[in-house]
Amino acid sequence: MTILVGDCRQLMPEHAPFDMILADPPYGDTALKWDRRVEAWHRLSVQCLKPTGSLWVFGSLRYFMADTPRFEDAGLKYAQEIVWRKPNGSGMAADRFKRVHEHVVQFYRRDAKWSDIYNDVQRVPALHKSKSVRRQRPDRVGHAGRIGAHEYHDDGMRIMKSVIDAKSPRGGIHPTEKPIGLLEVLIRTSCPPGGTIGDFFAGSGAAGEAATMIGRVYVGCEIDPLMASRAQARLAALFPFFDQPGDER
Ligand SMILES: C[S@@+](CC[C@H](N)C(=O)[O-])C[C@H]1O[C@@H](n2cnc3c(N)ncnc32)[C@H](O)[C@@H]1O
């Protein structure tokens, strides 16, 4: 578990391959100084991904519309997307709807089959348990011949919906820090227990906290040395085994 300091395009390949890659790049949607699109990380991420792995990318629709050719040229296929709904919102413009969501899009390698991708579909308790138990008639003949009685038991769990509510951290280390709960859902879905996550744009190291709490190995990378040192301090305070740079253990 570590946070590398520097450009992910130079540093991450050394630590590959990853079971899952997280990418939360600057969207390039605003005039803010730090909000500049990063080029050419897409192709590198493909090279760093295991054939069974996938890449989850945070971004606005505007960002994805602009970057779609880059994902395609890199050899990435779209898998699905979720919407992160943040009740407290982040929009600053007075002439638009108040923005209370972000997209998170999953891609996988074009040379891989979706059925081979690690995919632990998350389930959550149902709001209402089904009252009925369906039975198939024992004498019914199915495609593959006569089948026995079948009972359907409602275990009270349902597949998680693609719109996920989570509050943005307030007073965190990074202005666009992502919530631990949301990161945990993505990690559980796409990284096997004990697997390794590459976080190309680590910011506050929030994904490092989420990954380590649930038993995944984390390698983050952050280009801003001040932000990286804050993220390192955050993880070192939580996890005594955190691999601090300069630590000779
Ligand atoms: C949107 S923020 C990530 C926030 C992070 N996911 C969190 O929860 O705190 C993007 C980060 O990428 C960093 N960054 C920009 N270009 C980079 C590059 N080439 N390599 C590594 N990090 C980079 C920025 O300094 C910024 O902290």
Short mmCIF file of C-alpha atoms and ligand atoms in Angstrom, two decimals:
data_model
loop_
_atom_site.label_atom_id
_atom_site.label_comp_id
_atom_site.label_asym_id
_atom_site.label_seq_id
_atom_site.Cartn_x
_atom_site.Cartn_y
_atom_site.Cartn_z
CA MET A 1 0.00 0.00 0.00
CA THR A 2 1.61 3.20 -1.12
CA ILE A 3 1.15 6.62 -2.68
CA LEU A 4 3.71 7.44 -5.34
CA VAL A 5 4.55 11.09 -5.93
CA GLY A 6 4.74 12.08 -9.58
CA ASP A 7 3.08 11.58 -12.94
CA CYS A 8 0.97 8.43 -13.12
CA ARG A 9 1.98 7.97 -16.77
CA GLN A 10 5.58 7.46 -15.71
CA LEU A 11 5.19 5.76 -12.34
CA MET A 12 2.21 3.41 -12.53
CA PRO A 13 3.45 0.94 -15.20
CA GLU A 14 6.22 -0.20 -12.82
CA HIS A 15 3.57 -1.39 -10.34
CA ALA A 16 1.28 -3.07 -12.88
CA PRO A 17 -0.61 -5.26 -13.57
CA PHE A 18 -3.67 -4.15 -11.59
CA ASP A 19 -6.89 -6.06 -10.96
CA MET A 20 -8.74 -2.76 -11.06
CA ILE A 21 -7.82 0.80 -12.00
CA LEU A 22 -9.51 3.86 -10.60
CA ALA A 23 -9.13 7.11 -12.50
CA ASP A 24 -10.46 10.37 -11.18
CA PRO A 25 -8.61 12.80 -13.47
CA PRO A 26 -9.16 16.55 -13.57
CA TYR A 27 -12.30 16.88 -15.76
CA GLY A 28 -11.05 20.04 -17.50
CA ASP A 29 -14.54 21.57 -17.24
CA THR A 30 -13.60 24.76 -15.39
CA ALA A 31 -11.08 27.58 -15.64
CA LEU A 32 -9.52 26.59 -12.29
CA LYS A 33 -5.73 26.31 -12.49
CA TRP A 34 -5.56 22.66 -11.38
CA ASP A 35 -8.45 21.57 -13.60
CA ARG A 36 -6.46 20.69 -16.77
CA ARG A 37 -7.19 17.58 -18.86
CA VAL A 38 -4.42 14.99 -18.72
CA GLU A 39 -3.50 13.42 -22.08
CA ALA A 40 -2.40 9.90 -22.92
CA TRP A 41 -3.12 8.14 -19.63
CA HIS A 42 -5.90 6.05 -21.26
CA ARG A 43 -3.60 3.85 -23.35
CA LEU A 44 -1.24 3.34 -20.42
CA SER A 45 -4.09 2.24 -18.22
CA VAL A 46 -4.90 -0.54 -20.72
CA GLN A 47 -1.30 -1.74 -20.59
CA CYS A 48 -1.47 -1.73 -16.79
CA LEU A 49 -4.72 -3.71 -16.53
CA LYS A 50 -4.95 -7.49 -16.13
CA PRO A 51 -7.06 -9.13 -18.86
CA THR A 52 -9.73 -9.83 -16.22
CA GLY A 53 -9.56 -6.30 -14.82
CA SER A 54 -11.57 -3.17 -15.37
CA LEU A 55 -11.20 0.57 -15.15
CA TRP A 56 -13.66 2.88 -13.36
CA VAL A 57 -13.43 6.53 -14.41
CA PHE A 58 -15.04 9.50 -12.65
CA GLY A 59 -16.17 12.35 -14.88
CA SER A 60 -18.89 14.70 -16.03
CA LEU A 61 -20.85 13.88 -19.19
CA ARG A 62 -19.04 16.79 -20.80
CA TYR A 63 -15.72 15.17 -19.97
CA PHE A 64 -16.76 11.78 -21.39
CA MET A 65 -18.13 13.36 -24.57
CA ALA A 66 -14.79 15.05 -25.16
CA ASP A 67 -12.66 12.03 -24.20
CA THR A 68 -14.62 9.20 -25.88
CA PRO A 69 -12.25 8.91 -28.87
CA ARG A 70 -9.31 8.61 -26.46
CA PHE A 71 -10.91 5.69 -24.64
CA GLU A 72 -11.73 4.01 -27.95
CA ASP A 73 -8.30 4.61 -29.48
CA ALA A 74 -6.72 3.20 -26.32
CA GLY A 75 -8.55 -0.10 -26.84
CA LEU A 76 -11.13 0.27 -24.09
CA LYS A 77 -14.72 -0.96 -24.28
CA TYR A 78 -17.60 0.60 -22.37
CA ALA A 79 -19.16 -1.73 -19.77
CA GLN A 80 -21.65 0.32 -17.75
CA GLU A 81 -21.98 3.50 -15.78
CA ILE A 82 -23.32 4.55 -12.41
CA VAL A 83 -24.51 7.93 -11.26
CA TRP A 84 -23.18 9.19 -7.97
CA ARG A 85 -25.86 11.44 -6.47
CA LYS A 86 -24.47 13.84 -3.91
CA PRO A 87 -27.27 15.41 -1.90
CA ASN A 88 -25.16 18.42 -0.96
CA GLY A 89 -24.15 19.16 -4.60
CA SER A 90 -21.13 21.04 -5.89
CA GLY A 91 -22.36 23.36 -8.66
CA MET A 92 -21.21 26.94 -8.49
CA ALA A 93 -22.95 28.34 -11.61
CA ALA A 94 -26.05 30.45 -11.07
CA ASP A 95 -27.27 30.01 -14.67
CA ARG A 96 -27.53 26.18 -14.67
CA PHE A 97 -29.28 23.47 -12.68
CA LYS A 98 -27.58 22.86 -9.36
CA ARG A 99 -25.28 19.97 -10.09
CA VAL A 100 -25.78 17.10 -7.66
CA HIS A 101 -24.33 14.17 -9.59
CA GLU A 102 -21.24 12.73 -11.28
CA HIS A 103 -20.85 9.81 -13.64
CA VAL A 104 -18.56 6.89 -12.98
CA VAL A 105 -18.02 4.79 -16.12
CA GLN A 106 -16.56 1.29 -16.24
CA PHE A 107 -14.40 0.16 -19.16
CA TYR A 108 -12.53 -3.06 -19.90
CA ARG A 109 -9.94 -4.16 -22.43
CA ARG A 110 -11.19 -4.62 -25.98
CA ASP A 111 -9.34 -7.94 -26.22
CA ALA A 112 -11.23 -9.33 -23.20
CA LYS A 113 -14.68 -10.90 -22.88
CA TRP A 114 -17.12 -9.34 -20.41
CA SER A 115 -17.87 -12.79 -18.98
CA ASP A 116 -14.18 -13.10 -18.00
CA ILE A 117 -14.05 -9.77 -16.16
CA TYR A 118 -14.07 -9.94 -12.35
CA ASN A 119 -17.56 -8.79 -11.44
CA ASP A 120 -19.06 -9.28 -7.98
CA VAL A 121 -22.49 -7.70 -8.50
CA GLN A 122 -23.40 -5.95 -5.27
CA ARG A 123 -26.66 -6.73 -3.50
CA VAL A 124 -28.46 -4.72 -0.85
CA PRO A 125 -31.37 -5.45 1.48
CA ALA A 126 -34.76 -4.98 -0.24
CA LEU A 127 -37.07 -2.27 1.00
CA HIS A 128 -39.99 -4.70 0.75
CA LYS A 129 -39.60 -8.44 0.87
CA SER A 130 -41.65 -10.33 -1.72
CA LYS A 131 -44.62 -12.06 -0.08
CA SER A 132 -45.05 -14.75 -2.69
CA VAL A 133 -43.06 -17.93 -3.08
CA ARG A 134 -43.29 -19.14 -6.66
CA ARG A 135 -43.47 -22.85 -7.38
CA GLN A 136 -43.03 -24.54 -10.70
CA ARG A 137 -45.34 -27.47 -11.35
CA PRO A 138 -43.34 -30.69 -10.72
CA ASP A 139 -44.66 -32.23 -13.94
CA ARG A 140 -43.53 -29.37 -16.17
CA VAL A 141 -41.13 -30.35 -18.95
CA GLY A 142 -38.37 -27.83 -19.55
CA HIS A 143 -36.10 -27.46 -22.58
CA ALA A 144 -33.64 -29.88 -21.02
CA GLY A 145 -36.23 -32.51 -20.09
CA ARG A 146 -38.42 -33.09 -17.04
CA ILE A 147 -37.44 -30.96 -14.06
CA GLY A 148 -38.42 -31.25 -10.45
CA ALA A 149 -40.39 -28.86 -8.29
CA HIS A 150 -38.67 -25.55 -7.91
CA GLU A 151 -39.20 -23.09 -5.12
CA TYR A 152 -38.24 -19.47 -5.18
CA HIS A 153 -37.19 -18.13 -1.82
CA ASP A 154 -36.86 -14.40 -1.45
CA ASP A 155 -33.61 -13.88 0.47
CA GLY A 156 -34.53 -10.23 0.98
CA MET A 157 -31.59 -9.00 -1.13
CA ARG A 158 -31.75 -7.09 -4.42
CA ILE A 159 -29.17 -6.07 -7.03
CA MET A 160 -27.87 -2.63 -6.18
CA LYS A 161 -29.29 0.21 -8.30
CA SER A 162 -27.10 2.26 -10.62
CA VAL A 163 -27.81 5.56 -8.85
CA ILE A 164 -25.86 5.69 -5.61
CA ASP A 165 -26.38 8.34 -2.96
CA ALA A 166 -23.34 9.44 -1.00
CA LYS A 167 -22.46 12.76 0.60
CA SER A 168 -19.28 14.48 -0.63
CA PRO A 169 -16.81 14.69 2.21
CA ARG A 170 -16.85 18.15 3.73
CA GLY A 171 -13.66 19.65 5.11
CA GLY A 172 -11.63 16.85 3.54
CA ILE A 173 -8.09 17.01 2.22
CA HIS A 174 -8.98 17.52 -1.45
CA PRO A 175 -11.64 19.86 -2.98
CA THR A 176 -13.05 16.96 -5.06
CA GLU A 177 -12.53 14.16 -2.57
CA LYS A 178 -14.71 11.10 -3.21
CA PRO A 179 -16.75 9.40 -0.48
CA ILE A 180 -15.36 6.21 1.04
CA GLY A 181 -18.74 4.43 0.86
CA LEU A 182 -19.02 4.92 -2.90
CA LEU A 183 -15.41 3.87 -3.53
CA GLU A 184 -15.97 0.76 -1.45
CA VAL A 185 -18.91 -0.29 -3.66
CA LEU A 186 -16.81 0.06 -6.83
CA ILE A 187 -13.88 -1.79 -5.29
CA ARG A 188 -15.99 -4.69 -3.98
CA THR A 189 -17.59 -4.99 -7.43
CA SER A 190 -14.43 -5.00 -9.51
CA CYS A 191 -11.43 -6.05 -7.42
CA PRO A 192 -11.17 -9.53 -5.89
CA PRO A 193 -10.26 -9.77 -2.18
CA GLY A 194 -6.49 -9.46 -1.90
CA GLY A 195 -6.28 -7.98 -5.42
CA THR A 196 -4.45 -4.77 -6.33
CA ILE A 197 -5.96 -1.41 -7.22
CA GLY A 198 -4.09 1.25 -9.16
CA ASP A 199 -5.43 4.74 -8.37
CA PHE A 200 -3.96 6.95 -11.12
CA PHE A 201 -5.08 10.34 -9.70
CA ALA A 202 -5.04 9.71 -5.98
CA GLY A 203 -5.77 13.19 -4.58
CA SER A 204 -6.61 12.74 -0.90
CA GLY A 205 -5.97 8.97 -0.94
CA ALA A 206 -9.65 8.29 -0.19
CA ALA A 207 -9.53 5.17 -2.36
CA GLY A 208 -6.53 3.95 -0.35
CA GLU A 209 -8.58 4.13 2.81
CA ALA A 210 -11.54 2.35 1.20
CA ALA A 211 -9.38 -0.35 -0.43
CA THR A 212 -7.34 -1.14 2.68
CA MET A 213 -10.40 -1.32 4.94
CA ILE A 214 -11.76 -4.15 2.80
CA GLY A 215 -8.55 -6.09 2.25
CA ARG A 216 -7.31 -4.94 -1.16
CA VAL A 217 -3.77 -3.78 -1.97
CA TYR A 218 -3.57 -0.12 -2.96
CA VAL A 219 -1.11 1.77 -5.16
CA GLY A 220 -2.01 5.43 -5.61
CA CYS A 221 -0.21 8.16 -7.55
CA GLU A 222 -0.47 11.91 -7.06
CA ILE A 223 1.45 14.56 -8.98
CA ASP A 224 1.05 17.37 -6.45
CA PRO A 225 3.68 16.80 -3.71
CA LEU A 226 1.73 18.71 -1.05
CA MET A 227 -1.48 16.77 -1.75
CA ALA A 228 0.49 13.52 -1.86
CA SER A 229 2.06 14.20 1.54
CA ARG A 230 -1.38 14.91 3.03
CA ALA A 231 -2.74 11.69 1.54
CA GLN A 232 0.27 9.76 2.85
CA ALA A 233 -0.23 11.24 6.33
CA ARG A 234 -3.91 10.29 6.22
CA LEU A 235 -3.13 6.67 5.41
CA ALA A 236 -0.20 6.45 7.81
CA ALA A 237 -2.46 7.67 10.64
CA LEU A 238 -5.03 4.96 9.84
CA PHE A 239 -2.81 2.03 8.93
CA PRO A 240 0.47 1.37 10.78
CA PHE A 241 1.74 -0.80 7.89
CA PHE A 242 1.41 2.06 5.36
CA ASP A 243 4.49 2.22 3.15
CA GLN A 244 5.75 5.77 3.79
CA PRO A 245 8.27 7.04 1.23
CA GLY A 246 11.72 7.06 2.77
CA ASP A 247 10.63 4.37 5.19
CA GLU A 248 13.35 1.72 5.02
CA ARG A 249 11.30 -1.10 6.60
C1 LIG B 1 -10.09 14.91 -9.19
S1 LIG B 1 -8.65 14.85 -8.24
C2 LIG B 1 -8.70 13.25 -7.48
C3 LIG B 1 -9.44 13.23 -6.18
C4 LIG B 1 -9.38 11.90 -5.47
N1 LIG B 1 -10.07 10.87 -6.19
C5 LIG B 1 -9.92 11.98 -4.05
O1 LIG B 1 -10.91 11.28 -3.72
O2 LIG B 1 -9.36 12.73 -3.27
C6 LIG B 1 -7.41 14.67 -9.45
C7 LIG B 1 -6.00 14.62 -8.89
O3 LIG B 1 -5.12 14.21 -9.94
C8 LIG B 1 -3.88 14.83 -9.75
N2 LIG B 1 -3.15 14.74 -11.04
C9 LIG B 1 -3.28 15.52 -12.15
N3 LIG B 1 -2.48 15.08 -13.13
C10 LIG B 1 -1.85 13.97 -12.66
C11 LIG B 1 -0.92 13.05 -13.22
N4 LIG B 1 -0.46 13.19 -14.46
N5 LIG B 1 -0.48 12.02 -12.44
C12 LIG B 1 -0.93 11.86 -11.16
N6 LIG B 1 -1.82 12.71 -10.59
C13 LIG B 1 -2.28 13.74 -11.32
C14 LIG B 1 -4.25 16.24 -9.31
O4 LIG B 1 -3.18 16.86 -8.63
C15 LIG B 1 -5.47 15.97 -8.41
O5 LIG B 1 -5.10 15.86 -7.06
#
